[in-house]
PDB file of C-alpha atoms in Angstrom:
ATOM      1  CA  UNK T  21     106.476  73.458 132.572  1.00 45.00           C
ATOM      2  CA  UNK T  22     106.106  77.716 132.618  1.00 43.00           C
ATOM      3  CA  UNK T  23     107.893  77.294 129.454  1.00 43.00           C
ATOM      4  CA  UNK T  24     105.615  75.080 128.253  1.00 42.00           C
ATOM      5  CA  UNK T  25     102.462  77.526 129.372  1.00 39.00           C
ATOM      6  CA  UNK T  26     103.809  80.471 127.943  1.00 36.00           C
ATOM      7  CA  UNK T  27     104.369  78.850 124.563  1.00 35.00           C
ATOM      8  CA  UNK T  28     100.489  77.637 124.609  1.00 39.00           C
ATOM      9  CA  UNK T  29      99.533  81.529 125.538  1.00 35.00           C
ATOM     10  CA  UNK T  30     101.636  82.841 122.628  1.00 35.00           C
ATOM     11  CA  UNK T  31      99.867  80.353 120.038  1.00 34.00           C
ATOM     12  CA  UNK T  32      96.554  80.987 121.891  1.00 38.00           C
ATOM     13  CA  UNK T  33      96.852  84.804 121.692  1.00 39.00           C
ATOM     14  CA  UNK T  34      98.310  84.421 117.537  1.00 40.00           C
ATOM     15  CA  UNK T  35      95.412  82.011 116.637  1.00 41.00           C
ATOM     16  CA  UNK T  36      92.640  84.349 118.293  1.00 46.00           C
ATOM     17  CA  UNK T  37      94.285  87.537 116.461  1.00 50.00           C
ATOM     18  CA  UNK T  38      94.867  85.549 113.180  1.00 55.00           C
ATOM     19  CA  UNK T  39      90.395  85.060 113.562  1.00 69.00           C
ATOM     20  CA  UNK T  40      90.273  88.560 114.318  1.00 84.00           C
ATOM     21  CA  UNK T  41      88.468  89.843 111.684  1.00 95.00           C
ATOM     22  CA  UNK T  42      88.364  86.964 109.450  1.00 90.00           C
ATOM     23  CA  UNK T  43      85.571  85.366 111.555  1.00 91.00           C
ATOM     24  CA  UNK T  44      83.129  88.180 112.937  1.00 95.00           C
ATOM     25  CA  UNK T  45      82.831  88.898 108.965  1.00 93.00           C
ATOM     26  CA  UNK T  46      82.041  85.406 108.047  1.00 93.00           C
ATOM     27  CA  UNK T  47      78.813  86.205 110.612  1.00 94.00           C
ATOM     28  CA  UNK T  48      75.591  88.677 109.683  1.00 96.00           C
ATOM     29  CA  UNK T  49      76.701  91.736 111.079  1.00 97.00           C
ATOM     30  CA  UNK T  50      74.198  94.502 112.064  1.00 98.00           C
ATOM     31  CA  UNK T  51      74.294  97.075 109.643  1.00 97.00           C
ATOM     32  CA  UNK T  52      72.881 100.518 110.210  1.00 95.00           C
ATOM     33  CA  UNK T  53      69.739 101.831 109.539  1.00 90.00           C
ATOM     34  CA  UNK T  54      69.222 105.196 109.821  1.00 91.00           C
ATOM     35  CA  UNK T  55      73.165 106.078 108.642  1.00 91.00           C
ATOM     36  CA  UNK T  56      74.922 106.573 105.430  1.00 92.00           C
ATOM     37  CA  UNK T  57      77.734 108.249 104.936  1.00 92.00           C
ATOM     38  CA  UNK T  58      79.815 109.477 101.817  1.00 93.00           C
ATOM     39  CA  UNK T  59      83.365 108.800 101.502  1.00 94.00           C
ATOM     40  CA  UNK T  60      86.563 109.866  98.812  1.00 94.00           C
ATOM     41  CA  UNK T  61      89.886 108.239  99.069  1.00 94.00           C
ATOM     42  CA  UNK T  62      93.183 108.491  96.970  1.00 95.00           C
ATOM     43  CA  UNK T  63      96.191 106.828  96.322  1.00 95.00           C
ATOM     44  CA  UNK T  64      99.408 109.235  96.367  1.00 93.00           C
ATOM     45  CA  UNK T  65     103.490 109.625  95.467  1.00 92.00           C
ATOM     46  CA  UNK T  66     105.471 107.360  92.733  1.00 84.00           C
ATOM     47  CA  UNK T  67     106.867 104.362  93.293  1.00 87.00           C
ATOM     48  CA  UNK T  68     106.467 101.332  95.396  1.00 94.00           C
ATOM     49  CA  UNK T  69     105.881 103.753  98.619  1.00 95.00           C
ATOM     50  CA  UNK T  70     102.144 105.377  98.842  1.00 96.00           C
ATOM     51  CA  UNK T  71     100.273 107.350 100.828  1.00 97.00           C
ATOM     52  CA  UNK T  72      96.106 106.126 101.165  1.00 97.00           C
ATOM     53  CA  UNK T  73      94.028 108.840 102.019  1.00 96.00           C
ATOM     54  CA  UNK T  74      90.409 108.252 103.244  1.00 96.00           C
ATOM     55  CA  UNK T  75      88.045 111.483 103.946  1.00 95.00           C
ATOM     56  CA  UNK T  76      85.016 110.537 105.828  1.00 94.00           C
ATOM     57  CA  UNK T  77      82.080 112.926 106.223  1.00 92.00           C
ATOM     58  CA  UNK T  78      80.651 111.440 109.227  1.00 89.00           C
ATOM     59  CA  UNK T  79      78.651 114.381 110.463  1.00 86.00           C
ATOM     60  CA  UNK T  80      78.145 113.860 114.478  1.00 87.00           C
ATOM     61  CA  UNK T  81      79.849 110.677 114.774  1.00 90.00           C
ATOM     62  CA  UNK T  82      83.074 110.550 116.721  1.00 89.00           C
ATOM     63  CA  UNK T  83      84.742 108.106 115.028  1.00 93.00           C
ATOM     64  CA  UNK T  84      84.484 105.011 113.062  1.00 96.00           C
ATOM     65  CA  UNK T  85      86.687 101.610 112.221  1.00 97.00           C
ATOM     66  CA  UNK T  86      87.256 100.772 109.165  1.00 97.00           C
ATOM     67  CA  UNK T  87      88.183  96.767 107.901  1.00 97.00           C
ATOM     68  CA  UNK T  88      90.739  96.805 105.176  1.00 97.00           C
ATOM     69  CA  UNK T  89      91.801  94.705 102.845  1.00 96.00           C
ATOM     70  CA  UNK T  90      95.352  95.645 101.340  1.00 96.00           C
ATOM     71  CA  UNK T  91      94.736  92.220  99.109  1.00 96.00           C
ATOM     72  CA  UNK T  92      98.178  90.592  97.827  1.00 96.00           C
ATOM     73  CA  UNK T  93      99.583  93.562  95.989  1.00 97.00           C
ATOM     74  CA  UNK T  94      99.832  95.656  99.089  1.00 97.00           C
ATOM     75  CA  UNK T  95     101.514  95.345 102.512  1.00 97.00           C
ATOM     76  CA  UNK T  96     100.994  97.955 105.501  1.00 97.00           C
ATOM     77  CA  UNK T  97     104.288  98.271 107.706  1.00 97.00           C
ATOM     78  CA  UNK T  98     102.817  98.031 110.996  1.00 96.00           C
ATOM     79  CA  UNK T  99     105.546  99.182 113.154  1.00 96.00           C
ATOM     80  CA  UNK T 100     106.403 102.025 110.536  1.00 96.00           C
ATOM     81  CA  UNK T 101     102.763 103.225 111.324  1.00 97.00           C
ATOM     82  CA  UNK T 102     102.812 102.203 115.177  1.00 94.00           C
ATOM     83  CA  UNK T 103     106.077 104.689 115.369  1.00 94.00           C
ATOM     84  CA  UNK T 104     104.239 107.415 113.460  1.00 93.00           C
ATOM     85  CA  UNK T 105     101.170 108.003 115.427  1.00 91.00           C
ATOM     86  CA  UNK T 106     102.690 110.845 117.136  1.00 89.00           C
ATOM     87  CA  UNK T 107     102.449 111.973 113.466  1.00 88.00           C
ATOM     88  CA  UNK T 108      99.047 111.567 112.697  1.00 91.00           C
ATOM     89  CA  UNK T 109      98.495 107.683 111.759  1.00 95.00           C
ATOM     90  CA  UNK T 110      95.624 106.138 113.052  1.00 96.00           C
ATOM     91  CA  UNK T 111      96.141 102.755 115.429  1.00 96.00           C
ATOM     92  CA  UNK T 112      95.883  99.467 113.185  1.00 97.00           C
ATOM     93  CA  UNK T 113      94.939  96.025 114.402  1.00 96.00           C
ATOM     94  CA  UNK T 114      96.148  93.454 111.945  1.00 95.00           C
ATOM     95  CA  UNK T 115      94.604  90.064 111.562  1.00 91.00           C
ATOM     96  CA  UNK T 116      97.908  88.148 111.601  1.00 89.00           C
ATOM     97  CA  UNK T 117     101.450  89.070 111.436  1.00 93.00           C
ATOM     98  CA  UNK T 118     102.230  90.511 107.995  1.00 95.00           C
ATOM     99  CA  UNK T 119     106.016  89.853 106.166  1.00 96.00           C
ATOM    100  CA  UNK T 120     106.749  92.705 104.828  1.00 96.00           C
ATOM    101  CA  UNK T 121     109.484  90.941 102.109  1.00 95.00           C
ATOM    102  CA  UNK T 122     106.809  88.334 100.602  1.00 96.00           C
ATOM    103  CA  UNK T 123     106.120  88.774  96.552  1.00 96.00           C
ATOM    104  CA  UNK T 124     102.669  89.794  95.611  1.00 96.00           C
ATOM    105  CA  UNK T 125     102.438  86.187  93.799  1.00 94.00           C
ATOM    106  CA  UNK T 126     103.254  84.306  97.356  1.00 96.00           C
ATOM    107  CA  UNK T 127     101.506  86.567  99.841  1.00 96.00           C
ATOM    108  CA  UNK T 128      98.349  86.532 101.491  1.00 95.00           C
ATOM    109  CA  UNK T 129      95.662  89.384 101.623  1.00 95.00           C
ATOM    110  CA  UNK T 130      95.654  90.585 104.759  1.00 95.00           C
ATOM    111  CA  UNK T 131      92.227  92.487 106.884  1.00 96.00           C
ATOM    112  CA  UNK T 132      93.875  95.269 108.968  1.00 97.00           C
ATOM    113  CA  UNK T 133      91.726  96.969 111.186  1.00 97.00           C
ATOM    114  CA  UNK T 134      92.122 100.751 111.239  1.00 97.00           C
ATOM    115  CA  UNK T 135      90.741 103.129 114.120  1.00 97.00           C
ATOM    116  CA  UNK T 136      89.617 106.761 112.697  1.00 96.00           C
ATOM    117  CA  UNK T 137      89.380 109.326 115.882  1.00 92.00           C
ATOM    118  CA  UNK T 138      89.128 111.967 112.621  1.00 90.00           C
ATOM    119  CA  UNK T 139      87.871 112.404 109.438  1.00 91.00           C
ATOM    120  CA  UNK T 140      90.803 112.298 107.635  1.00 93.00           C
ATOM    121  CA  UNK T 141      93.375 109.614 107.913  1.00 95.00           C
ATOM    122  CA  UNK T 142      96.159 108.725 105.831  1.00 96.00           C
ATOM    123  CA  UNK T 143      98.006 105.509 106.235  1.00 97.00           C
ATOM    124  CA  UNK T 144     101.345 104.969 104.284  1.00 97.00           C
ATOM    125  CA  UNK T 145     101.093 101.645 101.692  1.00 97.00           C
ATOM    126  CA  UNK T 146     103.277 100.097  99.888  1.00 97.00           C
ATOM    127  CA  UNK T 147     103.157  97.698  96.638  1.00 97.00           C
ATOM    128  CA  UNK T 148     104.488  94.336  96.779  1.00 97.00           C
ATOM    129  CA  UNK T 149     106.851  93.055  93.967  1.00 94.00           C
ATOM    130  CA  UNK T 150     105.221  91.681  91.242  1.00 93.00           C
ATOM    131  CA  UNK T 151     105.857  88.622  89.358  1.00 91.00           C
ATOM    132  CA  UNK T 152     107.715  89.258  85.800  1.00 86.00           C
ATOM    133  CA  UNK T 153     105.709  90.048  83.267  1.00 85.00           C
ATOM    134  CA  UNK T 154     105.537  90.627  79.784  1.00 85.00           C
ATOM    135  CA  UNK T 155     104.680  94.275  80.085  1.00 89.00           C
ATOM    136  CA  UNK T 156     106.929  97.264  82.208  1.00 89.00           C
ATOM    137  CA  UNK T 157     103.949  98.186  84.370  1.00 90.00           C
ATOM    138  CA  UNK T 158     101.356  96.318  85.720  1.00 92.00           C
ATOM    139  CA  UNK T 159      98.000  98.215  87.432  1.00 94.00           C
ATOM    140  CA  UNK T 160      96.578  97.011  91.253  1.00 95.00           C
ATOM    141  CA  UNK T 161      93.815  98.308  92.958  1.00 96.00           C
ATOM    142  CA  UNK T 162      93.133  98.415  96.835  1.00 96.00           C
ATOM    143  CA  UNK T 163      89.580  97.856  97.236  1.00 96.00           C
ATOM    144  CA  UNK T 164      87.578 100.735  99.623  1.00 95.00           C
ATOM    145  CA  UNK T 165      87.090  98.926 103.536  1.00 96.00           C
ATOM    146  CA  UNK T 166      83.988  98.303 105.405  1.00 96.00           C
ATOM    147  CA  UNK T 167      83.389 100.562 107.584  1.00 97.00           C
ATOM    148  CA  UNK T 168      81.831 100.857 111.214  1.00 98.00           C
ATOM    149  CA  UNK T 169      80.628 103.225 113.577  1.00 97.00           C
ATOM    150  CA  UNK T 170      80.460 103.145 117.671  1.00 97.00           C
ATOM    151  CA  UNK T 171      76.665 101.620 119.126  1.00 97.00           C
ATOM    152  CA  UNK T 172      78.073 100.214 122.103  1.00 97.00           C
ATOM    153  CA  UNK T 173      80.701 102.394 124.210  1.00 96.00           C
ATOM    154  CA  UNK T 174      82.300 103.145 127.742  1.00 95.00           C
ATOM    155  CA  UNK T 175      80.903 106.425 127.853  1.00 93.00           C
ATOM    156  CA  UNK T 176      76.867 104.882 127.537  1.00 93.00           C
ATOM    157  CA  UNK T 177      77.404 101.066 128.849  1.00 96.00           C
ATOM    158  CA  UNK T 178      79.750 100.085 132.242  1.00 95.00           C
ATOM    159  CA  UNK T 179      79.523  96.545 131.419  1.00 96.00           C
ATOM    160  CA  UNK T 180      80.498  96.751 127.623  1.00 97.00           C
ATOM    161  CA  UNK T 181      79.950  92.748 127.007  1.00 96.00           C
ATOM    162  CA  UNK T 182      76.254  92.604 128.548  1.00 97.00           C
ATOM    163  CA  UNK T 183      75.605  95.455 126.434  1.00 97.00           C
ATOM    164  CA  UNK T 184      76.845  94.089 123.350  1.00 98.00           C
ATOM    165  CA  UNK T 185      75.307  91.190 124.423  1.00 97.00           C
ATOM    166  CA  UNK T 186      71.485  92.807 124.921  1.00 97.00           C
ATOM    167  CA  UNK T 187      71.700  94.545 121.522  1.00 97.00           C
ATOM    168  CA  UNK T 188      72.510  91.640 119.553  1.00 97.00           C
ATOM    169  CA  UNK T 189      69.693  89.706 120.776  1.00 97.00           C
ATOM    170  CA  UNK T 190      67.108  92.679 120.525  1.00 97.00           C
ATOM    171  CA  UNK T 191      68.466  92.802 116.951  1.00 97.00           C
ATOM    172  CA  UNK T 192      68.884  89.638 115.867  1.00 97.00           C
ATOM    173  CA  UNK T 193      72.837  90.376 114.295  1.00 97.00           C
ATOM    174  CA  UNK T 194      76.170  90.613 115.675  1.00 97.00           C
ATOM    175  CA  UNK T 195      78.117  93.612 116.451  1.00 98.00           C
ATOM    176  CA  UNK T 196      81.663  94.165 115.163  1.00 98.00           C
ATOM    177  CA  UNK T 197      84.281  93.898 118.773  1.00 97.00           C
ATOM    178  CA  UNK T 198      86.928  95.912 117.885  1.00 97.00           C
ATOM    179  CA  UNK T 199      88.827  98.300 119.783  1.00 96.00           C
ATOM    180  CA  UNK T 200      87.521 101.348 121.414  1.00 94.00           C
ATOM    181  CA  UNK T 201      90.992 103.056 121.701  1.00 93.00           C
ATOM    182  CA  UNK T 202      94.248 102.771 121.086  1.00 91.00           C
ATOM    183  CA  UNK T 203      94.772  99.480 123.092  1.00 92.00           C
ATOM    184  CA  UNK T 204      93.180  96.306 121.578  1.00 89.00           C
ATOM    185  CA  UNK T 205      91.277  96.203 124.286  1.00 91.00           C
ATOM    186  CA  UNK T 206      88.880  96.831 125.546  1.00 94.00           C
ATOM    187  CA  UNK T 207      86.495  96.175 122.586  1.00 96.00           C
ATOM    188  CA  UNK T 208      83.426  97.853 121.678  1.00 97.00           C
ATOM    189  CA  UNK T 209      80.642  97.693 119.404  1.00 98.00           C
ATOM    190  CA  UNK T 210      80.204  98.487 116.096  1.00 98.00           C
ATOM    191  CA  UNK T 211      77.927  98.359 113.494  1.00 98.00           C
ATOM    192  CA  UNK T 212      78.327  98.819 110.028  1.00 98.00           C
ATOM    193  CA  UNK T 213      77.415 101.341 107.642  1.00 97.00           C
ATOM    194  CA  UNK T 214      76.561 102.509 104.264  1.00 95.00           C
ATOM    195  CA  UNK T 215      79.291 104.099 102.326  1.00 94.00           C
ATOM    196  CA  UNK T 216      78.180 106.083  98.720  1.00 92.00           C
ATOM    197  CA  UNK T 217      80.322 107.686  96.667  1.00 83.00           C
ATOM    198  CA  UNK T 218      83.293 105.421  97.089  1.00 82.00           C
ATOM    199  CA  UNK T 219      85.161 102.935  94.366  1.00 84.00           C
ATOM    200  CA  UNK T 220      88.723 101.348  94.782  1.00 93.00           C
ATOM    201  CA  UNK T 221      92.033 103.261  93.786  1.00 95.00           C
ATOM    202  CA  UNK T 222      94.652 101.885  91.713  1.00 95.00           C
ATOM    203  CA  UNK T 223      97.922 102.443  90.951  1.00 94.00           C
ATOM    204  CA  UNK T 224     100.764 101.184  88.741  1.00 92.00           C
ATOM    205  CA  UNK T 225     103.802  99.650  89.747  1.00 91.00           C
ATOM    206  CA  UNK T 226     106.885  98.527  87.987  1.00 88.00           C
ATOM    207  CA  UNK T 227     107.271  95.156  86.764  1.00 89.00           C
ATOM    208  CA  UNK T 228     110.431  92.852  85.664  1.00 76.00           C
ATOM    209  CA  UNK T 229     110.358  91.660  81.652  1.00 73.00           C
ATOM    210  CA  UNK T 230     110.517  88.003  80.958  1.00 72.00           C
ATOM    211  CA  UNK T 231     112.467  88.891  78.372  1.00 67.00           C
ATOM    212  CA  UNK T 232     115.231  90.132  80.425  1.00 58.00           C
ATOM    213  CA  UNK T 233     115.150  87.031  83.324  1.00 61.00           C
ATOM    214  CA  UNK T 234     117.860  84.914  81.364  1.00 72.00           C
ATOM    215  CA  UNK T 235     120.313  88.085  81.581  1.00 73.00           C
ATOM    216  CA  UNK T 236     119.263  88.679  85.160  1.00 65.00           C
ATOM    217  CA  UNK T 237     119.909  84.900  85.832  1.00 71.00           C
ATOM    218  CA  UNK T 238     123.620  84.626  84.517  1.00 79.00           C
ATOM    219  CA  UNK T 239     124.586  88.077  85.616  1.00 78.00           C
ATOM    220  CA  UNK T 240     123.603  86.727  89.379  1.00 78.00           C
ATOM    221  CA  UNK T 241     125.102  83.071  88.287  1.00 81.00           C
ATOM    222  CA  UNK T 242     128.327  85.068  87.265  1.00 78.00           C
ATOM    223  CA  UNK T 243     128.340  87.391  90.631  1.00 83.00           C
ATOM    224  CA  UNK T 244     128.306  84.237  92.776  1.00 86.00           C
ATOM    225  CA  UNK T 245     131.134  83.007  90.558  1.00 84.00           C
ATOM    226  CA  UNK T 246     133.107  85.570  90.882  1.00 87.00           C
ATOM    227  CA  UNK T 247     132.797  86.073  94.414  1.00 83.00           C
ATOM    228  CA  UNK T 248     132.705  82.516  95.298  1.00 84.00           C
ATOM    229  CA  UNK T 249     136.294  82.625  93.332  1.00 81.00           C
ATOM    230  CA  UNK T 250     137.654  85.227  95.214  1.00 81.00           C
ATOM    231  CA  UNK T 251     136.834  84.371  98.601  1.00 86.00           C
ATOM    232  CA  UNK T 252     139.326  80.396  97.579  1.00 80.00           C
ATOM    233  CA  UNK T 253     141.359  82.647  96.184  1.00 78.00           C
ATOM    234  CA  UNK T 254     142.412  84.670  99.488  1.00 78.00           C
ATOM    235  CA  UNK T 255     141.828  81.802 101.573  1.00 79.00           C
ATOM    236  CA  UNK T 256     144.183  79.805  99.645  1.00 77.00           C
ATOM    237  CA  UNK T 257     146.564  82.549  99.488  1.00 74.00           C
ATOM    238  CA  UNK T 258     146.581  83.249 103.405  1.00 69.00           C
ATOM    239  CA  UNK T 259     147.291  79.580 103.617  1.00 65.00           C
ATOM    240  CA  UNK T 260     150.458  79.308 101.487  1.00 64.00           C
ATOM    241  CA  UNK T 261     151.384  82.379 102.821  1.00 61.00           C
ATOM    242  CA  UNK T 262     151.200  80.965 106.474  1.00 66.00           C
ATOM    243  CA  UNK T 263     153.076  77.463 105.662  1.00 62.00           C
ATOM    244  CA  UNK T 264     156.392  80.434 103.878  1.00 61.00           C
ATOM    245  CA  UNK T 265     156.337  81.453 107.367  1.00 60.00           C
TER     246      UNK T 265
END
């Protein structure tokens, strides 16, 4: 019966972070009125393995959240990041768990929330592999997030909910719960904000030929052969050699 509890919390607790972020943006949000903010970003290093840099000039606000979406070229490594914070990364607060081994062609897009406490933040990316094609590179883009700043906080509201709560009625919109800190909880409010200056970044990444797939297929065909072979081979050998005995 516990068992049986447990199991129902762990769904309960997936489902609700899998509807994270997927259903506060399917609502009408409050958006700023008196804010706007520019923005750069890049896309850095060769290879599958890249560094996203965001540079926010956010004048006297603390700190903001920004909503990406690494689409199905690009994965985030959340425990790589989660390990490095003592070297800089930001928190992150993906929307569901995200396989790190899936193809670009069978993967998802996934909305990873991303906590800025400073104006710079760099989060390490990485490409997906991408189906053959008949080209050797192919070119994806990560589109720029939406971003949010703080209207509802511990440090101005004790009761965080009844303040979200007041503002959203006085406004007529809903504000953004996401995390105020580190922890997923508890959740503040945010509202979000004009970006200018900003466009997506792309970046190439190495794709397979068509024309070489039949060569890959029967060298792989031939390795499993092989192998297959040898492995009846010594078994077959250990058993003759055990009856001589």
């Amino acid at each position: 019966m516990l068992q049986c509890i447990l199991l129902s919390l762990v769904l309960l607790l997936q489902c609700q972070s899998r509807d994270r972020w997927t259903t506060q943006l399917s609502q009408h949000l409050c958006q700023s009125e008196d804010q706007v903010i520019s923005a750069t970003r890049t896309l850095a290093n060769s290879g599958f393995h890249k560094d996203l840099t965001t540079n926010l000039e956010l004048d006297e606000i603390p700190r903001a959240f920004l909503l990406e979406n690494t689409t199905s070229h690009f994965y985030m490594d959340i425990d790589q990041i989660k390990e490095g914070l003592f070297l800089g990364y930001p928190p992150v607060f993906p929307d569901d768990p995200i396989d790190v081994e899936q193809p670009a062609d069978s993967s998802p897009a996934h909305i990873v929330g991303v906590l800025c406490e400073t104006h710079h933040v760099t989060l390490p990316v990485h490409h997906r592999y991408q189906p053959a094609g008949s080209q050797p590179y192919s070119s994806v883009c990560i589109p720029f997030p939406r971003v949010f700043i703080p209207v509802v906080t511990p440090e101005d509201y004790s009761d965080l909910e009844l303040g979200m709560e007041q503002m959203e009625e006085e406004r007529g919109c809903k504000l953004l719960r996401a995390p105020c800190g580190v922890n997923s909880f508890p959740e503040c409010g945010w509202e979000e904000v004009a970006v200018v200056g900003v466009q997506e970044v792309c970046s190439s990444v190495p794709v397979g030929l068509t024309q070489d797939l039949p060569i890959v297929q029967i060298s792989a065909l031939a390795a499993v052969f092989i192998g297959f072979s040898a492995i009846v081979y010594v078994m077959f050998c250990r058993k003759e050699k055990s009856k001589a005995t």
